[in-house]
GROMACS .gro file of C-alpha atoms in nm:
model
  425
    1MET     CA    1  -0.391   9.119 -12.346
    2SER     CA    2  -0.357   8.854 -12.618
    3HIS     CA    3  -0.216   8.950 -12.954
    4PRO     CA    4  -0.484   8.976 -13.229
    5LEU     CA    5  -0.281   8.750 -13.461
    6PHE     CA    6  -0.264   8.480 -13.194
    7ILE     CA    7  -0.643   8.494 -13.153
    8LEU     CA    8  -0.691   8.458 -13.528
    9ILE     CA    9  -0.462   8.152 -13.533
   10LEU     CA   10  -0.660   7.989 -13.249
   11MET     CA   11  -0.988   8.056 -13.429
   12ALA     CA   12  -0.852   7.904 -13.751
   13LEU     CA   13  -0.731   7.593 -13.567
   14ALA     CA   14  -1.068   7.553 -13.392
   15THR     CA   15  -1.248   7.588 -13.724
   16ALA     CA   16  -1.023   7.327 -13.886
   17ALA     CA   17  -1.076   7.086 -13.594
   18GLY     CA   18  -1.450   7.145 -13.614
   19ASP     CA   19  -1.447   7.071 -13.987
   20VAL     CA   20  -1.263   6.742 -13.924
   21ARG     CA   21  -1.513   6.638 -13.656
   22TYR     CA   22  -1.802   6.734 -13.883
   23GLU     CA   23  -1.660   6.525 -14.168
   24GLN     CA   24  -1.615   6.232 -13.928
   25LEU     CA   25  -1.975   6.273 -13.811
   26VAL     CA   26  -2.109   6.284 -14.167
   27ASP     CA   27  -1.908   5.973 -14.258
   28LEU     CA   28  -2.030   5.784 -13.951
   29GLU     CA   29  -2.391   5.884 -14.011
   30SER     CA   30  -2.366   5.769 -14.373
   31ARG     CA   31  -2.219   5.432 -14.275
   32ILE     CA   32  -2.477   5.384 -13.999
   33ALA     CA   33  -2.757   5.467 -14.244
   34SER     CA   34  -2.623   5.207 -14.489
   35VAL     CA   35  -2.603   4.938 -14.222
   36MET     CA   36  -2.949   5.029 -14.092
   37GLY     CA   37  -3.091   5.001 -14.443
   38VAL     CA   38  -2.953   4.648 -14.477
   39LEU     CA   39  -3.058   4.559 -14.121
   40ASN     CA   40  -3.412   4.686 -14.174
   41ALA     CA   41  -3.450   4.506 -14.506
   42THR     CA   42  -3.313   4.187 -14.348
   43SER     CA   43  -3.552   4.222 -14.053
   44ALA     CA   44  -3.838   4.267 -14.300
   45GLU     CA   45  -3.733   3.948 -14.477
   46LEU     CA   46  -3.731   3.765 -14.142
   47VAL     CA   47  -4.079   3.898 -14.064
   48SER     CA   48  -4.192   3.786 -14.410
   49LEU     CA   49  -4.059   3.436 -14.339
   50VAL     CA   50  -4.243   3.435 -14.007
   51ALA     CA   51  -4.562   3.532 -14.191
   52GLU     CA   52  -4.504   3.239 -14.428
   53VAL     CA   53  -4.461   3.008 -14.129
   54LEU     CA   54  -4.788   3.134 -13.982
   55GLY     CA   55  -4.971   3.099 -14.313
   56THR     CA   56  -4.864   2.740 -14.374
   57ASP     CA   57  -4.868   2.613 -14.013
   58VAL     CA   58  -4.540   2.432 -14.076
   59TRP     CA   59  -4.431   2.521 -13.724
   60HIS     CA   60  -4.641   2.234 -13.588
   61GLY     CA   61  -4.394   1.970 -13.479
   62MET     CA   62  -4.270   1.745 -13.206
   63GLY     CA   63  -4.291   1.926 -12.874
   64ILE     CA   64  -4.367   2.268 -13.025
   65ARG     CA   65  -4.627   2.466 -12.830
   66SER     CA   66  -4.669   2.769 -13.057
   67PRO     CA   67  -4.510   2.968 -13.342
   68GLU     CA   68  -4.328   3.173 -13.077
   69HIS     CA   69  -4.182   2.858 -12.925
   70TRP     CA   70  -4.072   2.743 -13.272
   71LEU     CA   71  -3.890   3.075 -13.329
   72THR     CA   72  -3.710   3.065 -12.994
   73TRP     CA   73  -3.588   2.719 -13.094
   74GLN     CA   74  -3.495   2.791 -13.457
   75CYS     CA   75  -3.356   3.143 -13.418
   76GLY     CA   76  -3.211   3.146 -13.067
   77LEU     CA   77  -3.443   3.430 -12.965
   78SER     CA   78  -3.594   3.528 -12.634
   79SER     CA   79  -3.963   3.456 -12.583
   80ALA     CA   80  -4.040   3.829 -12.593
   81ARG     CA   81  -3.853   3.883 -12.922
   82ALA     CA   82  -4.019   3.580 -13.081
   83ALA     CA   83  -4.361   3.704 -12.971
   84SER     CA   84  -4.280   4.046 -13.115
   85LEU     CA   85  -4.188   3.899 -13.455
   86VAL     CA   86  -4.507   3.694 -13.467
   87ALA     CA   87  -4.721   3.995 -13.372
   88THR     CA   88  -4.546   4.212 -13.633
   89ALA     CA   89  -4.592   3.950 -13.905
   90ARG     CA   90  -4.963   3.919 -13.826
   91GLY     CA   91  -5.020   4.294 -13.805
   92LEU     CA   92  -4.836   4.387 -14.126
   93GLY     CA   93  -5.036   4.131 -14.324
   94ALA     CA   94  -5.317   4.386 -14.362
   95LEU     CA   95  -5.084   4.685 -14.420
   96PRO     CA   96  -4.924   4.650 -14.766
   97ARG     CA   97  -4.795   5.010 -14.788
   98CYS     CA   98  -4.625   4.997 -14.449
   99ARG     CA   99  -4.485   4.654 -14.531
  100GLU     CA  100  -4.333   4.792 -14.853
  101ARG     CA  101  -4.163   5.069 -14.655
  102PHE     CA  102  -4.026   4.811 -14.414
  103GLU     CA  103  -3.899   4.587 -14.694
  104ALA     CA  104  -3.733   4.886 -14.860
  105GLY     CA  105  -3.533   4.948 -14.542
  106ALA     CA  106  -3.703   5.280 -14.464
  107LEU     CA  107  -3.852   5.157 -14.135
  108SER     CA  108  -3.680   4.986 -13.844
  109GLU     CA  109  -3.816   4.672 -13.684
  110ASP     CA  110  -3.919   4.872 -13.376
  111GLN     CA  111  -4.114   5.117 -13.593
  112ALA     CA  112  -4.279   4.827 -13.779
  113ARG     CA  113  -4.374   4.666 -13.448
  114VAL     CA  114  -4.554   4.981 -13.331
  115ILE     CA  115  -4.730   5.015 -13.667
  116ALA     CA  116  -4.844   4.652 -13.666
  117ARG     CA  117  -4.989   4.688 -13.320
  118HIS     CA  118  -5.168   5.022 -13.355
  119THR     CA  119  -5.262   5.060 -13.724
  120ASP     CA  120  -5.556   4.924 -13.919
  121ALA     CA  121  -5.596   4.886 -14.295
  122ALA     CA  122  -5.789   5.213 -14.327
  123HIS     CA  123  -5.487   5.415 -14.209
  124ASP     CA  124  -5.219   5.216 -14.393
  125ALA     CA  125  -5.131   5.480 -14.656
  126GLU     CA  126  -5.107   5.782 -14.428
  127VAL     CA  127  -4.912   5.593 -14.162
  128SER     CA  128  -4.664   5.472 -14.425
  129ASP     CA  129  -4.594   5.836 -14.516
  130LEU     CA  130  -4.569   5.954 -14.155
  131ALA     CA  131  -4.370   5.671 -13.998
  132PRO     CA  132  -4.024   5.734 -14.154
  133LEU     CA  133  -4.027   6.088 -14.014
  134CYS     CA  134  -4.103   5.985 -13.654
  135THR     CA  135  -3.902   5.832 -13.377
  136VAL     CA  136  -4.053   5.524 -13.214
  137SER     CA  137  -4.189   5.723 -12.920
  138GLN     CA  138  -4.339   5.985 -13.153
  139LEU     CA  139  -4.492   5.713 -13.369
  140ARG     CA  140  -4.643   5.543 -13.066
  141HIS     CA  141  -4.791   5.876 -12.956
  142ALA     CA  142  -4.930   5.953 -13.301
  143LEU     CA  143  -5.094   5.613 -13.348
  144ARG     CA  144  -5.246   5.570 -13.005
  145THR     CA  145  -5.572   5.737 -13.112
  146ILE     CA  146  -5.640   5.480 -13.386
  147PRO     CA  147  -5.914   5.248 -13.253
  148VAL     CA  148  -5.824   4.880 -13.254
  149ALA     CA  149  -6.095   4.614 -13.251
  150GLU     CA  150  -6.102   4.429 -12.920
  151PRO     CA  151  -6.125   4.048 -12.926
  152LYS     CA  152  -6.459   3.902 -12.825
  153PRO     CA  153  -6.460   3.775 -12.467
  154GLU     CA  154  -6.479   3.402 -12.412
  155PRO     CA  155  -6.820   3.267 -12.307
  156GLU     CA  156  -6.868   3.210 -11.937
  157PRO     CA  157  -6.870   2.849 -11.817
  158ALA     CA  158  -7.203   2.689 -11.733
  159GLY     CA  159  -7.340   2.723 -11.379
  160PRO     CA  160  -7.298   2.437 -11.128
  161ARG     CA  161  -7.545   2.219 -10.926
  162ARG     CA  162  -7.512   2.006 -10.606
  163GLU     CA  163  -7.366   1.697 -10.768
  164VAL     CA  164  -7.022   1.557 -10.841
  165SER     CA  165  -6.966   1.262 -11.072
  166PHE     CA  166  -6.656   1.139 -11.249
  167GLY     CA  167  -6.504   0.835 -11.414
  168TYR     CA  168  -6.322   0.706 -11.721
  169GLY     CA  169  -6.485   0.701 -12.062
  170GLU     CA  170  -6.460   0.429 -12.325
  171ASP     CA  171  -6.164   0.612 -12.477
  172GLY     CA  172  -5.977   0.597 -12.145
  173TRP     CA  173  -6.006   0.971 -12.076
  174PHE     CA  174  -6.113   1.092 -11.735
  175TRP     CA  175  -6.439   1.290 -11.722
  176SER     CA  176  -6.613   1.484 -11.447
  177ARG     CA  177  -6.942   1.665 -11.391
  178ILE     CA  178  -6.991   1.915 -11.107
  179ARG     CA  179  -7.308   2.094 -10.994
  180LEU     CA  180  -7.320   2.300 -10.672
  181ARG     CA  181  -7.541   2.549 -10.496
  182PRO     CA  182  -7.479   2.911 -10.606
  183GLU     CA  183  -7.277   3.004 -10.296
  184GLU     CA  184  -7.076   2.680 -10.317
  185GLY     CA  185  -7.024   2.731 -10.687
  186ALA     CA  186  -6.886   3.077 -10.616
  187VAL     CA  187  -6.625   2.926 -10.383
  188PHE     CA  188  -6.529   2.665 -10.642
  189GLU     CA  189  -6.514   2.921 -10.921
  190THR     CA  190  -6.294   3.154 -10.716
  191ALA     CA  191  -6.054   2.871 -10.637
  192LEU     CA  192  -6.049   2.763 -11.002
  193CYS     CA  193  -5.980   3.118 -11.122
  194ARG     CA  194  -5.697   3.167 -10.874
  195ALA     CA  195  -5.548   2.832 -10.965
  196ARG     CA  196  -5.556   2.923 -11.334
  197GLU     CA  197  -5.395   3.259 -11.255
  198ALA     CA  198  -5.123   3.080 -11.059
  199GLU     CA  199  -5.061   2.846 -11.353
  200PHE     CA  200  -5.052   3.147 -11.586
  201ALA     CA  201  -4.792   3.319 -11.365
  202LEU     CA  202  -4.573   3.009 -11.382
  203ARG     CA  203  -4.598   2.980 -11.760
  204HIS     CA  204  -4.562   3.353 -11.832
  205PRO     CA  205  -4.332   3.509 -11.570
  206ASP     CA  206  -4.261   3.806 -11.802
  207ALA     CA  207  -4.621   3.869 -11.910
  208ALA     CA  208  -4.603   4.244 -11.837
  209SER     CA  209  -4.326   4.294 -12.095
  210ASP     CA  210  -4.455   4.037 -12.346
  211PRO     CA  211  -4.578   4.209 -12.668
  212ARG     CA  212  -4.846   3.939 -12.706
  213ARG     CA  213  -5.017   4.070 -12.388
  214PRO     CA  214  -5.106   3.718 -12.267
  215THR     CA  215  -5.378   3.682 -12.004
  216PRO     CA  216  -5.499   3.394 -11.785
  217ASN     CA  217  -5.788   3.358 -12.032
  218ASP     CA  218  -5.534   3.209 -12.274
  219LEU     CA  219  -5.528   2.897 -12.054
  220SER     CA  220  -5.812   2.647 -12.040
  221TRP     CA  221  -6.014   2.577 -11.726
  222ALA     CA  222  -5.865   2.229 -11.735
  223ASP     CA  223  -5.523   2.383 -11.670
  224GLY     CA  224  -5.665   2.563 -11.368
  225LEU     CA  225  -5.838   2.250 -11.240
  226LEU     CA  226  -5.516   2.046 -11.256
  227ARG     CA  227  -5.325   2.321 -11.077
  228MET     CA  228  -5.598   2.334 -10.809
  229ALA     CA  229  -5.574   1.955 -10.764
  230GLU     CA  230  -5.195   1.962 -10.730
  231ALA     CA  231  -5.209   2.250 -10.482
  232SER     CA  232  -5.473   2.063 -10.283
  233LEU     CA  233  -5.257   1.750 -10.263
  234SER     CA  234  -4.963   1.956 -10.138
  235ASN     CA  235  -5.166   2.143  -9.874
  236LEU     CA  236  -5.366   1.848  -9.743
  237ASP     CA  237  -5.046   1.677  -9.628
  238PRO     CA  238  -4.775   1.947  -9.644
  239GLY     CA  239  -4.519   1.745  -9.449
  240ALA     CA  240  -4.537   1.441  -9.671
  241GLY     CA  241  -4.319   1.555  -9.957
  242ARG     CA  242  -4.209   1.822 -10.197
  243PRO     CA  243  -4.440   2.107 -10.310
  244GLY     CA  244  -4.652   1.999 -10.603
  245GLU     CA  245  -4.588   1.631 -10.533
  246ARG     CA  246  -4.830   1.415 -10.725
  247PHE     CA  247  -5.046   1.141 -10.578
  248CYS     CA  248  -4.926   0.795 -10.485
  249VAL     CA  249  -5.003   0.577 -10.787
  250TYR     CA  250  -5.132   0.225 -10.730
  251VAL     CA  251  -5.052   0.010 -11.033
  252HIS     CA  252  -5.203  -0.338 -11.046
  253VAL     CA  253  -4.983  -0.590 -11.227
  254ASP     CA  254  -5.091  -0.942 -11.321
  255ALA     CA  255  -4.818  -1.191 -11.232
  256ASP     CA  256  -4.910  -1.400 -11.536
  257ALA     CA  257  -4.896  -1.096 -11.767
  258PRO     CA  258  -4.640  -0.853 -11.622
  259TYR     CA  259  -4.682  -0.605 -11.906
  260SER     CA  260  -5.058  -0.576 -11.843
  261SER     CA  261  -5.142  -0.316 -11.579
  262TYR     CA  262  -5.415  -0.074 -11.481
  263LEU     CA  263  -5.469   0.212 -11.237
  264HIS     CA  264  -5.655   0.149 -10.915
  265LEU     CA  265  -6.027   0.155 -11.004
  266GLY     CA  266  -5.921   0.292 -11.341
  267PRO     CA  267  -5.873   0.179 -11.701
  268PRO     CA  268  -5.602  -0.052 -11.838
  269LEU     CA  269  -5.274   0.122 -11.917
  270SER     CA  270  -5.079   0.092 -12.237
  271GLU     CA  271  -4.707   0.031 -12.199
  272ARG     CA  272  -4.628   0.395 -12.283
  273VAL     CA  273  -4.881   0.534 -12.035
  274ALA     CA  274  -4.765   0.295 -11.764
  275GLN     CA  275  -4.409   0.417 -11.815
  276TYR     CA  276  -4.525   0.779 -11.795
  277VAL     CA  277  -4.721   0.720 -11.473
  278ALA     CA  278  -4.430   0.539 -11.308
  279CYS     CA  279  -4.156   0.767 -11.442
  280ASP     CA  280  -4.172   1.029 -11.165
  281ALA     CA  281  -4.422   0.952 -10.892
  282SER     CA  282  -4.471   0.792 -10.556
  283ILE     CA  283  -4.583   0.444 -10.648
  284ARG     CA  284  -4.699   0.117 -10.494
  285ILE     CA  285  -4.716  -0.201 -10.699
  286VAL     CA  286  -5.008  -0.439 -10.638
  287LEU     CA  287  -4.906  -0.783 -10.766
  288GLU     CA  288  -5.200  -1.009 -10.846
  289ALA     CA  289  -5.239  -1.370 -10.960
  290ASN     CA  290  -5.566  -1.537 -11.053
  291GLY     CA  291  -5.757  -1.231 -10.934
  292LYS     CA  292  -5.600  -1.235 -10.587
  293VAL     CA  293  -5.349  -0.995 -10.434
  294VAL     CA  294  -5.015  -1.170 -10.394
  295ALA     CA  295  -4.800  -0.880 -10.274
  296LEU     CA  296  -4.815  -0.507 -10.208
  297SER     CA  297  -4.494  -0.307 -10.229
  298GLN     CA  298  -4.394  -0.028  -9.996
  299ARG     CA  299  -4.456   0.327 -10.110
  300GLN     CA  300  -4.147   0.446 -10.293
  301ASP     CA  301  -4.043   0.753 -10.487
  302THR     CA  302  -3.898   0.662 -10.824
  303VAL     CA  303  -3.668   0.964 -10.783
  304ASP     CA  304  -3.575   1.054 -10.426
  305THR     CA  305  -3.568   1.416 -10.310
  306LYS     CA  306  -3.186   1.448 -10.301
  307THR     CA  307  -3.145   1.315 -10.654
  308ARG     CA  308  -3.431   1.536 -10.773
  309LYS     CA  309  -3.261   1.849 -10.638
  310LEU     CA  310  -2.934   1.760 -10.813
  311VAL     CA  311  -3.107   1.699 -11.147
  312GLU     CA  312  -3.316   2.019 -11.122
  313ASP     CA  313  -3.009   2.226 -11.032
  314ARG     CA  314  -2.806   2.075 -11.317
  315ASP     CA  315  -3.070   2.114 -11.590
  316GLY     CA  316  -3.221   2.444 -11.471
  317GLY     CA  317  -3.554   2.369 -11.640
  318CYS     CA  318  -3.709   2.158 -11.914
  319CYS     CA  319  -3.435   2.015 -12.138
  320ILE     CA  320  -3.636   2.040 -12.461
  321PRO     CA  321  -3.478   2.304 -12.693
  322GLY     CA  322  -3.672   2.630 -12.676
  323CYS     CA  323  -3.882   2.538 -12.369
  324GLY     CA  324  -3.839   2.788 -12.086
  325GLN     CA  325  -4.045   2.606 -11.821
  326ARG     CA  326  -3.861   2.602 -11.488
  327ARG     CA  327  -4.136   2.506 -11.242
  328TRP     CA  328  -4.336   2.189 -11.170
  329LEU     CA  329  -4.081   1.977 -11.353
  330HIS     CA  330  -4.088   1.599 -11.389
  331VAL     CA  331  -3.764   1.400 -11.363
  332HIS     CA  332  -3.763   1.161 -11.657
  333HIS     CA  333  -3.579   0.830 -11.694
  334ILE     CA  334  -3.411   0.843 -12.037
  335LEU     CA  335  -3.389   0.463 -12.038
  336HIS     CA  336  -3.700   0.353 -11.851
  337ARG     CA  337  -3.676   0.137 -11.543
  338SER     CA  338  -3.885  -0.137 -11.706
  339THR     CA  339  -3.613  -0.178 -11.971
  340GLY     CA  340  -3.322  -0.173 -11.728
  341GLY     CA  341  -3.281   0.201 -11.679
  342ARG     CA  342  -3.130   0.306 -11.347
  343THR     CA  343  -3.220   0.602 -11.128
  344VAL     CA  344  -2.882   0.774 -11.161
  345LEU     CA  345  -2.785   1.122 -11.276
  346GLU     CA  346  -2.662   0.991 -11.612
  347ASN     CA  347  -3.009   0.853 -11.688
  348LEU     CA  348  -3.225   1.140 -11.560
  349CYS     CA  349  -3.330   1.472 -11.712
  350CYS     CA  350  -3.592   1.737 -11.638
  351LEU     CA  351  -3.899   1.771 -11.857
  352CYS     CA  352  -4.203   1.993 -11.817
  353PRO     CA  353  -4.537   1.806 -11.790
  354PHE     CA  354  -4.629   1.903 -12.148
  355HIS     CA  355  -4.315   1.760 -12.307
  356HIS     CA  356  -4.304   1.464 -12.069
  357ARG     CA  357  -4.646   1.353 -12.189
  358MET     CA  358  -4.546   1.408 -12.553
  359HIS     CA  359  -4.233   1.196 -12.513
  360HIS     CA  360  -4.418   0.904 -12.356
  361ARG     CA  361  -4.680   0.938 -12.628
  362GLY     CA  362  -4.405   0.865 -12.879
  363ASP     CA  363  -4.384   1.209 -13.040
  364PHE     CA  364  -4.004   1.225 -13.001
  365THR     CA  365  -3.715   1.029 -12.852
  366ILE     CA  366  -3.443   1.134 -12.607
  367THR     CA  367  -3.094   0.982 -12.609
  368GLY     CA  368  -2.750   1.076 -12.482
  369ASP     CA  369  -2.579   1.177 -12.160
  370PRO     CA  370  -2.741   1.470 -11.975
  371THR     CA  371  -2.433   1.522 -11.756
  372THR     CA  372  -2.232   1.670 -12.045
  373PRO     CA  373  -2.313   2.004 -12.216
  374GLY     CA  374  -2.514   1.937 -12.531
  375GLY     CA  375  -2.509   1.567 -12.452
  376LEU     CA  376  -2.880   1.507 -12.510
  377ALA     CA  377  -3.021   1.444 -12.857
  378PHE     CA  378  -3.389   1.481 -12.948
  379SER     CA  379  -3.525   1.306 -13.256
  380ALA     CA  380  -3.858   1.275 -13.437
  381PRO     CA  381  -3.998   0.927 -13.505
  382ASP     CA  382  -3.855   0.948 -13.859
  383GLY     CA  383  -3.505   1.012 -13.720
  384ARG     CA  384  -3.501   1.384 -13.794
  385ASP     CA  385  -3.289   1.582 -13.547
  386LEU     CA  386  -3.492   1.822 -13.331
  387GLY     CA  387  -3.195   2.020 -13.204
  388PRO     CA  388  -3.197   2.400 -13.201
  389GLY     CA  389  -3.143   2.594 -13.522
  390ARG     CA  390  -2.804   2.759 -13.564
  391PRO     CA  391  -2.730   3.073 -13.766
  392ARG     CA  392  -2.482   3.063 -14.053
  393PRO     CA  393  -2.249   3.364 -14.011
  394PRO     CA  394  -2.170   3.537 -14.344
  395ASN     CA  395  -1.814   3.560 -14.475
  396GLU     CA  396  -1.866   3.898 -14.638
  397ALA     CA  397  -1.987   4.247 -14.550
  398PRO     CA  398  -2.355   4.287 -14.451
  399ALA     CA  399  -2.456   4.446 -14.783
  400GLU     CA  400  -2.292   4.168 -14.988
  401ALA     CA  401  -2.438   3.899 -14.762
  402ALA     CA  402  -2.785   4.052 -14.798
  403ALA     CA  403  -2.748   4.071 -15.177
  404ARG     CA  404  -2.646   3.702 -15.189
  405LEU     CA  405  -2.971   3.618 -15.006
  406GLY     CA  406  -3.173   3.830 -15.247
  407ILE     CA  407  -3.237   4.107 -14.991
  408ALA     CA  408  -3.234   4.462 -15.124
  409GLU     CA  409  -2.968   4.689 -14.974
  410GLY     CA  410  -3.237   4.923 -14.848
  411ARG     CA  411  -3.229   5.299 -14.808
  412TYR     CA  412  -3.268   5.439 -14.459
  413LEU     CA  413  -3.308   5.802 -14.350
  414HIS     CA  414  -3.323   5.856 -13.977
  415PRO     CA  415  -3.627   6.033 -13.824
  416LEU     CA  416  -3.620   6.412 -13.821
  417GLY     CA  417  -3.582   6.426 -13.444
  418GLU     CA  418  -3.777   6.752 -13.434
  419ARG     CA  419  -4.050   6.840 -13.190
  420ALA     CA  420  -4.379   6.700 -13.319
  421ASP     CA  421  -4.670   6.942 -13.346
  422TRP     CA  422  -4.959   6.701 -13.293
  423HIS     CA  423  -5.221   6.961 -13.387
  424TRP     CA  424  -5.108   6.938 -13.750
  425LEU     CA  425  -5.091   6.559 -13.771
   0.00000   0.00000   0.00000
């Protein structure tokens, strides 16, 4: 049997050790709360800046698809995080009380995101009082009963008739008109819908986890029609080339005016459009003089399959900063062939169709060596660098850095962590 004095000594030591651990816990909790207050207030300032970007539309720029794309470029964020910041900024615009709590550091970014998604202006005050007491999961549960207005569905496209006509308008744009019997129209519509869904899956591979909840309806029917045409070209002659290979382009060139060209049975091409068409395609040149055909070249790929695979593997997707497109890429000649550019790895880079068109339209320039990391430079027509934004790490503690930027230190109290009695909420 142990001596009573020995037991008392052990109890005293255990109590002392427990007191030390408790003091350590209190100190850690206090320091974490201070950092969270600064972090929350800083996140609120970032959301406020995003709201300012949305309100002024300054995000529109060379090669920028959306505010989310601009944020991934400027802030080095994932697409999902950028979409979350944009959704939070839009949602908190109508919730001044909740926004004040967020700016004061009392709410985390995750709590603010849930509030922005599930709260309307009528419940702003009561949610601002409830939110600091709830964990994110509790807050999501409490707010799920608040009705949110659903967006109006897009109008259905007009019905078809048994007729197909197409051509080029005076502005050079291609137009088409299609009318089919009801049963034929149903087949066409089904194919068009599936093609648009396939295009949506390529553009939004992480749609299920994207806070924006994108749907195929976000794409135009023109996107679906182009995808259907490309799929048709691949399937009609599957052994002829790579999946998604575009048509063989016939370009007519006048021997007396070599810079004047036009598509077969199509409109004249400007120099920029001619370079775009011939940049990455199977092409045949029809040389004419005095209205007569002088020569017809063999069909040739401007970029052969082996070189294409090397460039795609090296670049891993579209080279434009912030663009995550990895499928249906075009291989672009940085220095075009018409100006002496060669089809070699040092002169080739991957661009998605969207940015490839923008570049050949003159919206931005590409220079540099794509074979070295960071070797490519992207510039606006005025010479402004379009490279990714880079953060400026602070040289002081978070609280001092936040104060220097005019961000309040913030006061954060963690949620209660108790069981929520939903009958009383």
